[in-house]
Short mmCIF file of C-alpha atoms and ligand atoms in Angstrom, two decimals:
data_model
loop_
_atom_site.label_atom_id
_atom_site.label_comp_id
_atom_site.label_asym_id
_atom_site.label_seq_id
_atom_site.Cartn_x
_atom_site.Cartn_y
_atom_site.Cartn_z
CA MET C 1 79.67 117.79 -64.08
CA SER C 2 82.56 120.16 -64.04
CA ARG C 3 84.83 119.99 -61.00
CA PRO C 4 85.90 123.09 -59.26
CA LEU C 5 89.66 123.73 -59.64
CA TRP C 6 89.81 126.02 -56.48
CA VAL C 7 87.94 127.16 -53.55
CA ARG C 8 87.74 130.82 -52.50
CA VAL C 9 85.89 130.84 -49.01
CA HIS C 10 84.78 134.54 -48.69
CA PRO C 11 84.27 137.12 -51.39
CA ARG C 12 86.94 139.23 -49.99
CA ASP C 13 89.72 136.62 -50.15
CA ASN C 14 92.68 137.44 -52.63
CA VAL C 15 93.83 133.75 -52.20
CA ALA C 16 92.35 130.46 -53.03
CA ILE C 17 92.96 126.74 -52.23
CA ILE C 18 93.61 124.35 -55.10
CA VAL C 19 91.11 121.57 -55.14
CA SER C 20 92.53 119.30 -57.85
CA PRO C 21 94.23 116.30 -56.58
CA ASP C 22 97.23 116.62 -59.05
CA GLY C 23 97.53 120.40 -58.29
CA LEU C 24 97.18 123.09 -60.89
CA THR C 25 99.48 125.01 -62.96
CA LEU C 26 98.70 128.61 -63.10
CA ARG C 27 101.61 131.15 -63.31
CA GLU C 28 103.49 128.14 -61.84
CA PHE C 29 102.69 124.68 -60.69
CA ILE C 30 100.89 124.79 -57.15
CA PRO C 31 100.12 121.57 -55.26
CA GLN C 32 96.51 120.47 -54.06
CA SER C 33 95.44 122.28 -50.94
CA HIS C 34 98.05 125.06 -51.39
CA LYS C 35 97.14 128.68 -52.07
CA ALA C 36 96.94 130.75 -55.18
CA ALA C 37 96.92 134.28 -55.47
CA LEU C 38 93.76 135.47 -57.08
CA SER C 39 95.26 139.11 -57.78
CA ASP C 40 98.63 140.78 -57.60
CA ILE C 41 99.36 141.22 -53.92
CA ALA C 42 101.97 143.98 -53.19
CA ALA C 43 104.65 143.68 -50.47
CA GLY C 44 103.18 144.60 -47.04
CA GLN C 45 99.51 144.14 -48.25
CA PRO C 46 97.19 141.89 -46.38
CA ILE C 47 96.62 138.33 -47.42
CA LEU C 48 92.85 137.33 -46.90
CA ARG C 49 91.35 134.10 -46.40
CA TYR C 50 88.01 133.41 -44.57
CA GLY C 51 87.60 137.25 -45.17
CA GLU C 52 90.24 137.83 -42.51
CA VAL C 53 93.84 138.62 -42.45
CA ILE C 54 95.95 135.65 -42.34
CA GLY C 55 99.29 137.80 -42.73
CA LEU C 56 100.81 140.39 -44.75
CA ALA C 57 102.70 139.69 -48.07
CA ALA C 58 106.57 139.67 -47.25
CA ARG C 59 107.25 140.24 -51.05
CA ASP C 60 105.24 141.24 -54.23
CA ILE C 61 103.13 138.05 -55.27
CA PRO C 62 101.81 138.12 -58.67
CA GLN C 63 98.35 136.72 -59.72
CA GLY C 64 98.38 132.96 -60.20
CA ALA C 65 101.41 132.63 -58.11
CA TRP C 66 101.95 130.07 -55.23
CA VAL C 67 101.42 131.82 -51.81
CA ARG C 68 104.18 130.13 -50.09
CA GLU C 69 104.46 129.96 -46.35
CA GLU C 70 107.68 132.02 -46.43
CA PHE C 71 105.70 134.82 -48.46
CA ILE C 72 103.61 135.35 -45.48
CA THR C 73 104.44 137.30 -42.20
CA LEU C 74 102.80 136.48 -39.05
CA PRO C 75 100.47 139.25 -37.94
CA VAL C 76 100.17 140.13 -34.13
CA ALA C 77 97.49 138.26 -32.28
CA PRO C 78 94.33 140.17 -31.43
CA ALA C 79 94.74 142.32 -28.43
CA LEU C 80 92.93 140.82 -25.48
CA GLY C 81 92.00 144.13 -24.17
CA GLU C 82 90.37 145.51 -27.32
CA LEU C 83 87.83 142.72 -27.94
CA GLN C 84 84.07 143.13 -28.51
CA LEU C 85 82.33 141.17 -25.65
CA ALA C 86 78.83 139.91 -26.06
CA THR C 87 78.01 142.26 -28.82
CA ALA C 88 76.68 139.91 -31.49
CA ILE C 89 74.77 137.24 -29.46
CA PRO C 90 73.44 134.80 -32.04
CA ALA C 91 69.65 134.40 -31.81
CA PRO C 92 68.78 130.78 -30.75
CA LEU C 93 68.00 128.39 -33.70
CA PRO C 94 64.67 126.59 -33.69
CA PRO C 95 64.76 123.79 -31.21
CA LEU C 96 65.10 120.07 -32.73
CA GLU C 97 62.61 118.17 -30.53
CA GLY C 98 62.45 114.36 -30.04
CA VAL C 99 66.04 113.73 -30.84
CA THR C 100 67.18 110.61 -28.66
CA PHE C 101 69.92 108.05 -28.42
CA GLU C 102 70.23 104.87 -26.32
CA GLY C 103 72.51 105.31 -23.45
CA TYR C 104 73.51 104.00 -19.86
CA ARG C 105 71.93 106.45 -17.36
CA ASN C 106 73.96 106.95 -14.30
CA ALA C 107 73.00 107.99 -10.69
CA ASP C 108 74.67 111.47 -11.00
CA GLY C 109 72.59 112.28 -13.97
CA THR C 110 75.22 111.70 -16.67
CA VAL C 111 74.70 109.37 -19.55
CA GLY C 112 77.38 106.72 -20.71
CA THR C 113 77.70 105.79 -24.26
CA LYS C 114 79.68 102.85 -23.31
CA ASN C 115 79.58 100.63 -20.35
CA ILE C 116 83.22 100.26 -18.97
CA LEU C 117 84.99 99.15 -15.89
CA GLY C 118 87.70 101.83 -15.34
CA ILE C 119 90.55 100.99 -12.71
CA SER C 120 91.95 104.50 -11.75
CA THR C 121 95.46 105.00 -10.38
CA THR C 122 97.03 107.43 -8.12
CA VAL C 123 100.42 107.06 -9.42
CA GLN C 124 102.47 105.68 -12.30
CA CYS C 125 104.24 103.34 -9.96
CA VAL C 126 101.12 100.90 -9.91
CA ALA C 127 100.51 101.26 -13.65
CA PRO C 128 102.14 98.10 -14.88
CA SER C 129 100.68 95.95 -12.11
CA VAL C 130 97.25 97.47 -13.01
CA GLN C 131 97.64 96.62 -16.48
CA PHE C 132 98.89 93.10 -15.50
CA ALA C 133 95.61 92.52 -13.52
CA VAL C 134 93.48 94.41 -16.54
CA ASN C 135 94.88 91.74 -18.99
CA ARG C 136 93.66 88.88 -16.91
CA ILE C 137 90.56 90.51 -16.04
CA ARG C 138 89.70 90.68 -19.79
CA THR C 139 90.59 87.23 -20.52
CA GLU C 140 89.30 85.50 -17.20
CA LEU C 141 86.29 87.72 -15.98
CA LEU C 142 85.00 89.75 -18.65
CA PRO C 143 83.36 86.91 -20.81
CA ARG C 144 81.18 86.16 -17.93
CA PHE C 145 79.72 89.78 -18.01
CA PRO C 146 78.37 90.21 -21.72
CA ASN C 147 76.82 93.70 -20.91
CA VAL C 148 80.27 95.34 -20.04
CA ASP C 149 81.95 96.74 -22.97
CA GLY C 150 85.45 96.48 -21.57
CA VAL C 151 88.10 97.04 -18.82
CA ILE C 152 90.52 99.77 -18.78
CA ALA C 153 93.32 101.00 -16.63
CA LEU C 154 93.48 104.64 -16.39
CA THR C 155 97.13 104.96 -15.95
CA HIS C 156 99.32 108.22 -16.34
CA PRO C 157 102.85 109.45 -15.34
CA TYR C 158 101.64 111.60 -12.55
CA GLY C 159 101.24 111.17 -8.75
CA CYS C 160 104.73 111.61 -7.19
CA GLY C 161 107.74 113.46 -7.82
CA VAL C 162 105.78 116.64 -8.60
CA ALA C 163 105.07 119.72 -6.43
CA ILE C 164 101.60 118.58 -5.38
CA ASP C 165 100.71 121.84 -3.71
CA ALA C 166 101.86 124.24 -6.71
CA PRO C 167 98.96 126.06 -8.26
CA GLY C 168 99.53 124.10 -11.57
CA ALA C 169 99.20 120.80 -9.74
CA ALA C 170 95.28 121.38 -9.58
CA VAL C 171 94.99 120.93 -13.23
CA PRO C 172 96.31 117.19 -13.42
CA ILE C 173 94.67 116.34 -10.04
CA ARG C 174 91.05 117.53 -10.99
CA THR C 175 91.69 115.85 -14.39
CA LEU C 176 92.26 112.49 -12.73
CA HIS C 177 89.42 113.06 -10.21
CA ASN C 178 86.96 113.93 -13.24
CA LEU C 179 88.22 110.98 -15.44
CA ALA C 180 87.61 108.37 -12.50
CA LEU C 181 83.91 109.87 -12.48
CA HIS C 182 83.55 109.69 -16.27
CA PRO C 183 80.21 108.90 -17.56
CA ASN C 184 81.06 105.97 -19.48
CA LEU C 185 82.59 104.18 -16.17
CA GLY C 186 79.01 104.00 -14.63
CA GLY C 187 80.11 105.27 -11.24
CA GLU C 188 81.62 101.83 -10.31
CA LEU C 189 84.71 103.39 -9.01
CA MET C 190 87.86 101.24 -8.41
CA LEU C 191 91.15 103.02 -7.53
CA VAL C 192 94.64 101.32 -6.90
CA SER C 193 97.26 103.20 -4.95
CA LEU C 194 100.87 102.53 -4.07
CA GLY C 195 100.73 103.88 -0.43
CA CYS C 196 103.63 106.35 -0.24
CA GLU C 197 102.72 108.52 -3.07
CA LYS C 198 102.20 112.32 -2.95
CA LEU C 199 98.91 111.94 -4.48
CA GLN C 200 96.99 110.07 -1.83
CA PRO C 201 93.60 108.42 -2.62
CA ALA C 202 91.86 110.93 -0.23
CA ARG C 203 93.28 113.76 -2.29
CA LEU C 204 92.17 112.29 -5.65
CA MET C 205 88.71 111.29 -4.25
CA PRO C 206 87.78 113.61 -1.15
CA GLN C 207 84.51 111.38 -0.73
CA GLU C 208 86.63 108.43 0.70
CA SER C 209 85.59 105.24 -1.67
CA PRO C 210 85.64 102.00 -0.08
CA PHE C 211 87.08 100.65 -3.52
CA VAL C 212 90.70 101.35 -3.09
CA ILE C 213 93.54 98.93 -3.09
CA ARG C 214 96.92 99.90 -1.80
CA LEU C 215 99.76 97.69 -3.01
CA GLN C 216 101.86 98.60 -0.08
CA ASP C 217 99.27 97.34 2.60
CA GLN C 218 100.69 94.67 4.91
CA GLN C 219 97.96 92.11 3.84
CA HIS C 220 99.53 91.64 0.44
CA HIS C 221 102.03 88.96 0.51
CA GLY C 222 103.75 89.19 -2.82
CA PHE C 223 102.55 90.36 -6.30
CA GLY C 224 100.13 87.25 -6.74
CA ASP C 225 98.28 88.64 -3.74
CA MET C 226 97.84 92.14 -5.16
CA VAL C 227 96.67 90.90 -8.35
CA SER C 228 94.06 88.59 -6.70
CA ALA C 229 92.79 91.68 -4.82
CA MET C 230 92.37 93.64 -7.83
CA MET C 231 90.63 90.82 -9.71
CA ARG C 232 88.26 90.28 -6.62
CA MET C 233 87.10 93.90 -6.59
CA ALA C 234 86.93 93.90 -10.55
CA GLU C 235 84.54 91.09 -10.26
CA GLU C 236 82.28 92.83 -8.00
CA ARG C 237 82.36 95.95 -10.12
CA LEU C 238 81.62 93.96 -13.01
CA GLY C 239 78.55 92.56 -11.41
CA GLU C 240 77.26 95.95 -10.91
CA LEU C 241 77.79 97.23 -14.45
CA ASN C 242 76.49 93.93 -15.95
CA ARG C 243 73.10 94.76 -14.52
CA ARG C 244 72.90 97.91 -16.59
CA SER C 245 71.19 98.41 -19.94
CA ARG C 246 70.57 101.04 -22.38
CA VAL C 247 67.67 103.21 -22.17
CA THR C 248 66.16 105.86 -24.50
CA CYS C 249 67.90 109.25 -23.63
CA PRO C 250 67.43 112.79 -24.94
CA ALA C 251 70.07 114.26 -27.11
CA ALA C 252 70.53 116.65 -24.34
CA ASP C 253 72.50 114.08 -22.32
CA LEU C 254 75.07 114.05 -25.10
CA VAL C 255 78.51 115.80 -24.37
CA VAL C 256 80.27 116.00 -27.81
CA GLY C 257 83.90 117.02 -27.79
CA LEU C 258 85.24 118.50 -31.00
CA GLN C 259 88.78 118.45 -32.02
CA CYS C 260 91.18 118.60 -35.04
CA GLY C 261 94.62 117.01 -35.81
CA GLY C 262 96.86 116.84 -38.59
CA SER C 263 94.92 119.76 -40.25
CA ASP C 264 95.45 120.88 -43.80
CA ALA C 265 94.14 123.98 -45.77
CA PHE C 266 90.89 121.87 -46.60
CA SER C 267 90.05 121.55 -43.05
CA GLY C 268 88.60 124.82 -42.62
CA VAL C 269 86.49 124.55 -45.67
CA THR C 270 85.18 121.03 -45.69
CA ALA C 271 85.57 118.96 -42.45
CA ASN C 272 85.48 121.67 -39.76
CA PRO C 273 82.28 123.51 -41.35
CA ALA C 274 80.55 120.09 -41.64
CA VAL C 275 81.17 119.52 -37.86
CA GLY C 276 80.18 123.07 -37.40
CA CYS C 277 76.84 122.14 -38.97
CA ALA C 278 76.43 119.20 -36.80
CA ALA C 279 77.36 121.17 -33.89
CA ASP C 280 74.43 123.52 -34.45
CA LEU C 281 72.11 120.54 -34.87
CA LEU C 282 73.43 119.06 -31.62
CA VAL C 283 72.74 122.39 -29.87
CA ARG C 284 69.32 122.66 -31.13
CA ALA C 285 68.82 119.18 -30.00
CA GLY C 286 69.82 120.60 -26.49
CA ALA C 287 73.24 118.69 -26.32
CA THR C 288 76.48 120.28 -24.92
CA VAL C 289 78.90 120.77 -27.77
CA MET C 290 82.67 121.56 -26.57
CA PHE C 291 85.42 122.91 -28.59
CA SER C 292 88.91 123.40 -27.22
CA GLU C 293 92.55 123.89 -28.30
CA VAL C 294 93.61 127.43 -26.96
CA THR C 295 96.30 127.92 -29.64
CA GLU C 296 93.80 127.31 -32.41
CA VAL C 297 91.35 129.72 -31.00
CA ARG C 298 93.77 132.56 -30.05
CA ASP C 299 93.96 134.06 -33.48
CA ALA C 300 90.33 133.82 -34.04
CA VAL C 301 89.14 135.00 -30.63
CA HIS C 302 87.76 138.40 -32.14
CA LEU C 303 85.25 136.20 -33.86
CA LEU C 304 84.16 134.32 -30.70
CA THR C 305 83.95 137.04 -27.85
CA PRO C 306 81.18 139.01 -29.84
CA ARG C 307 79.21 135.47 -29.83
CA ALA C 308 79.52 135.01 -26.29
CA ALA C 309 76.07 134.78 -24.31
CA SER C 310 77.29 137.36 -21.74
CA VAL C 311 80.05 139.62 -20.95
CA GLU C 312 81.08 137.06 -18.16
CA VAL C 313 81.54 134.29 -20.68
CA ALA C 314 83.44 136.54 -23.13
CA GLN C 315 85.70 137.62 -20.13
CA ALA C 316 86.20 133.89 -19.22
CA LEU C 317 87.32 133.08 -22.69
CA ILE C 318 89.87 136.01 -22.60
CA ARG C 319 91.00 134.76 -19.23
CA GLU C 320 91.91 131.45 -20.68
CA MET C 321 93.70 133.09 -23.71
CA ALA C 322 95.77 135.39 -21.34
CA TRP C 323 96.59 132.18 -19.06
CA TYR C 324 97.98 130.58 -22.13
CA ASP C 325 99.71 133.34 -23.52
CA GLU C 326 101.66 133.60 -20.19
CA TYR C 327 102.08 129.93 -20.08
CA LEU C 328 103.87 129.94 -23.66
CA ARG C 329 105.75 133.03 -22.63
CA ALA C 330 107.25 131.42 -19.28
CA GLY C 331 108.24 128.57 -21.56
CA SER C 332 110.12 131.05 -23.98
CA ALA C 333 107.58 129.89 -26.83
CA ASP C 334 104.90 131.50 -28.65
CA ARG C 335 101.93 130.73 -30.90
CA SER C 336 104.23 130.27 -33.92
CA ALA C 337 105.19 127.00 -32.39
CA ASN C 338 101.92 125.53 -33.48
CA PRO C 339 101.81 124.68 -37.07
CA THR C 340 103.48 121.30 -37.60
CA PRO C 341 105.31 120.27 -40.69
CA GLY C 342 102.45 118.26 -41.83
CA ASN C 343 100.10 121.33 -41.39
CA LYS C 344 102.55 123.26 -43.73
CA ARG C 345 102.80 120.32 -46.24
CA GLY C 346 98.91 120.62 -46.12
CA GLY C 347 99.08 124.21 -47.14
CA LEU C 348 98.53 125.86 -43.92
CA SER C 349 101.01 128.70 -43.80
CA ASN C 350 100.79 129.86 -40.14
CA VAL C 351 98.80 129.58 -36.95
CA VAL C 352 96.20 132.29 -37.92
CA GLU C 353 95.10 130.54 -41.15
CA LYS C 354 94.89 127.34 -38.90
CA ALA C 355 92.72 129.09 -36.10
CA LEU C 356 90.38 130.74 -38.80
CA GLY C 357 89.75 127.17 -40.08
CA SER C 358 89.55 125.40 -36.76
CA VAL C 359 86.94 127.50 -35.22
CA ALA C 360 84.61 126.68 -37.99
CA LYS C 361 83.90 123.57 -35.84
CA ALA C 362 82.11 125.68 -33.29
CA GLY C 363 79.25 126.52 -35.73
CA THR C 364 77.18 129.66 -35.36
CA THR C 365 75.31 129.41 -32.09
CA ALA C 366 76.02 131.62 -28.79
CA LEU C 367 78.91 130.43 -26.64
CA ARG C 368 77.31 129.45 -23.40
CA ALA C 369 80.33 128.82 -21.02
CA VAL C 370 83.88 128.57 -20.68
CA THR C 371 85.76 125.98 -18.47
CA SER C 372 89.46 125.84 -17.26
CA PRO C 373 91.46 122.68 -17.98
CA GLY C 374 90.58 119.41 -16.26
CA GLU C 375 87.12 120.83 -15.11
CA ARG C 376 83.89 119.34 -15.65
CA VAL C 377 81.34 120.92 -18.05
CA THR C 378 77.84 121.24 -16.83
CA ALA C 379 76.24 123.98 -19.19
CA LYS C 380 74.39 123.01 -22.23
CA GLY C 381 74.88 124.53 -25.72
CA LEU C 382 78.14 125.46 -27.10
CA VAL C 383 80.95 125.57 -24.51
CA PHE C 384 84.63 126.39 -24.98
CA ALA C 385 86.74 123.86 -22.52
CA ALA C 386 90.17 125.23 -22.51
CA THR C 387 92.90 122.77 -23.51
CA PRO C 388 96.23 122.87 -25.36
CA ALA C 389 95.86 121.62 -29.01
CA SER C 390 98.00 118.34 -28.58
CA ASP C 391 95.54 115.59 -29.58
CA PHE C 392 95.98 113.33 -26.66
CA ILE C 393 96.16 115.85 -24.01
CA CYS C 394 93.28 117.80 -25.53
CA GLY C 395 91.18 114.46 -25.73
CA THR C 396 92.06 113.43 -22.05
CA LEU C 397 90.89 116.97 -20.71
CA GLN C 398 87.74 116.71 -22.86
CA LEU C 399 87.01 113.27 -21.30
CA ALA C 400 87.78 114.89 -17.85
CA ALA C 401 84.98 117.59 -18.77
CA GLY C 402 82.53 114.65 -19.26
CA MET C 403 82.87 114.04 -22.96
CA ASN C 404 80.78 111.15 -24.07
CA MET C 405 81.17 111.53 -27.82
CA HIS C 406 84.14 112.73 -29.76
CA VAL C 407 84.44 114.06 -33.33
CA PHE C 408 87.96 114.42 -34.78
CA THR C 409 88.69 116.05 -38.12
CA THR C 410 91.86 115.58 -40.05
CA GLY C 411 93.55 116.42 -43.11
CA GLU C 412 96.87 114.62 -43.12
CA GLY C 413 95.45 111.57 -41.20
CA THR C 414 95.85 109.95 -37.83
CA PRO C 415 94.66 106.66 -36.41
CA TYR C 416 93.85 108.44 -33.19
CA GLY C 417 91.14 106.90 -30.73
CA LEU C 418 90.30 106.88 -27.18
CA ALA C 419 89.14 104.10 -24.91
CA LEU C 420 86.63 105.90 -22.86
CA ALA C 421 84.60 107.46 -25.53
CA PRO C 422 83.83 106.72 -29.24
CA VAL C 423 85.87 108.77 -31.72
CA VAL C 424 84.25 109.73 -35.02
CA LYS C 425 86.93 110.73 -37.78
CA VAL C 426 86.29 113.07 -40.47
CA SER C 427 88.56 113.55 -43.15
CA SER C 428 88.83 116.90 -45.03
CA ARG C 429 89.99 115.35 -48.29
CA THR C 430 88.43 112.52 -50.41
CA ALA C 431 91.97 111.09 -51.20
CA LEU C 432 92.55 110.39 -47.33
CA ALA C 433 89.25 108.78 -47.17
CA GLU C 434 89.92 106.48 -50.04
CA ARG C 435 93.40 105.71 -48.80
CA TRP C 436 92.33 104.97 -45.22
CA PRO C 437 88.75 103.69 -45.75
CA ASP C 438 89.23 101.49 -42.66
CA LEU C 439 89.94 104.43 -40.41
CA ILE C 440 88.08 107.34 -41.55
CA ASP C 441 84.39 107.21 -40.81
CA ILE C 442 83.21 110.31 -42.81
CA ASP C 443 84.77 111.95 -45.83
CA ALA C 444 84.11 115.53 -45.92
CA GLY C 445 86.36 116.10 -48.96
CA ARG C 446 83.09 115.57 -51.12
CA ILE C 447 82.28 119.28 -50.31
CA ALA C 448 85.35 120.55 -52.23
CA THR C 449 84.72 118.52 -55.02
CA GLY C 450 80.99 119.60 -55.20
CA ASP C 451 79.73 115.96 -54.42
CA ALA C 452 78.11 116.92 -51.32
CA THR C 453 77.11 120.12 -49.37
CA ILE C 454 78.36 121.22 -45.83
CA GLU C 455 74.84 120.37 -44.88
CA ASP C 456 74.83 116.82 -46.22
CA VAL C 457 77.91 115.94 -44.51
CA GLY C 458 76.81 117.94 -41.18
CA CYS C 459 73.68 115.73 -41.01
CA GLN C 460 76.00 112.37 -41.88
CA ILE C 461 78.20 113.44 -38.86
CA PHE C 462 75.01 114.17 -36.58
CA ASP C 463 73.56 110.80 -37.53
CA LEU C 464 76.44 108.87 -36.75
CA ILE C 465 77.09 110.46 -33.49
CA LEU C 466 73.63 109.31 -32.42
CA ASP C 467 74.32 105.71 -33.84
CA ALA C 468 77.76 105.47 -32.15
CA ALA C 469 76.60 106.97 -28.96
CA SER C 470 73.70 104.23 -28.88
CA GLY C 471 76.12 101.39 -29.80
CA ARG C 472 74.34 100.80 -32.91
CA LYS C 473 77.58 101.40 -35.04
CA ARG C 474 81.11 101.09 -34.23
CA THR C 475 83.58 103.90 -35.30
CA TRP C 476 86.71 102.49 -36.78
CA ALA C 477 88.92 103.37 -33.96
CA ASP C 478 86.80 101.23 -31.61
CA HIS C 479 86.70 98.56 -34.44
CA TRP C 480 90.14 98.07 -34.32
CA GLY C 481 90.68 99.04 -30.59
CA LEU C 482 92.81 101.91 -31.43
CA HIS C 483 93.20 103.75 -28.09
CA ASN C 484 95.64 106.24 -27.38
CA ASP C 485 97.02 106.69 -23.73
CA LEU C 486 95.74 109.18 -21.58
CA SER C 487 97.94 112.11 -21.25
CA LEU C 488 97.53 114.60 -18.54
CA PHE C 489 98.29 118.49 -18.82
CA ASN C 490 100.60 119.30 -15.97
CA PRO C 491 101.62 122.92 -16.07
CA GLY C 492 103.09 122.67 -12.48
CA PRO C 493 106.71 121.80 -11.67
CA VAL C 494 108.17 118.48 -11.28
CA THR C 495 110.70 117.85 -8.31
CA1 CA A 501 94.50 118.76 -31.60
#
């Protein structure tokens, strides 16, 4: 079978991505995943990929030349006041009936994909003490509770030394609140506070919970007493969690968060469209599918507002884009800060090209709802949960939104993982999957080489989501215990 040498995504495109692992020599040598000009492009003319303008030629580019990053000027972002709102709402796809997984049903109606004891904290001051207790709980208590998957400390740098009443403070506070109520923690709340901090337990958990330990309370004589108190409370919570077992749940109880990191020029033609195919299957099965990363949606927002299920949803999407434009402006930054050196090495010239590839993850269904950073998602179907694109901050905010399964696409590769939810990692290139066979769960690079279709890989992702959510299969990140720290988004001032 002959192998394709390059990929053109859309018939209008005047650039293509080199597929051959060793690159390709046309007018000059062009490395794999970088762009070749398919025709002569005069200075000032648009450079088209995905059928969209990714920039203007900064100089004459002859056919067969390497379209380098510095040959492309960044176009202005789509004007937020001139977008089409809910003008092309996709018709619902046929429902997929009877799709189920095995999960832990919670009293609040959510469903866990893991059964974990989470110890929340109000403030960074207590983090090492809680971690000390967690290490002892893991070795001394956990073996007696075989139905519990693990114990984690939900530690973070927030809680004091911050302007707690500033508008921006609402974001980290609601994030911590919603993390404590994460579906994989089974509602067995446990909270450790210092005592004097600004983020008091009652502020974090307005419904006062009896399961709070304050390290400054007079009853604790020394560190040993504090650790004993944490272990006693943990033992009680572990007993409750240990009585739970998995039950058959409809796919509608899945909340799947989509993200990318270390993207390359293949991400938008292999991994992200395959995830988009899986997203459509999940939506058809009734699940919630979230995509995020405002800076990677901003330049493709004109493709999304027409797909909004209502004018209100489209306006909510625009509101989140506008908030972020202002946030970047206040920090004297703009969207050109986004592509990383790794993105550029992987052939992504600018944030427009990155965004057009990124939104392929969202599939083809109607956009049903939009939430602000740290809010819980309640809608079914496709949802935009606004977050920064930073992998850890996005992952943390998606967890706060209620994500119980995570799908992460990567071109350059990252060993990223989360303790609170299984992370399925999808590579955009076969070379990465072959180099990291014990970190990458699914190879979408086979789409570029013609060894698989987008649908083949999409179905594979869908199946692995159901298996990992049911505890039947482990993702590589969980196999090795690779769990990145929670990372809060704090747009408010630090004092
Ligand atoms: Ca990211």
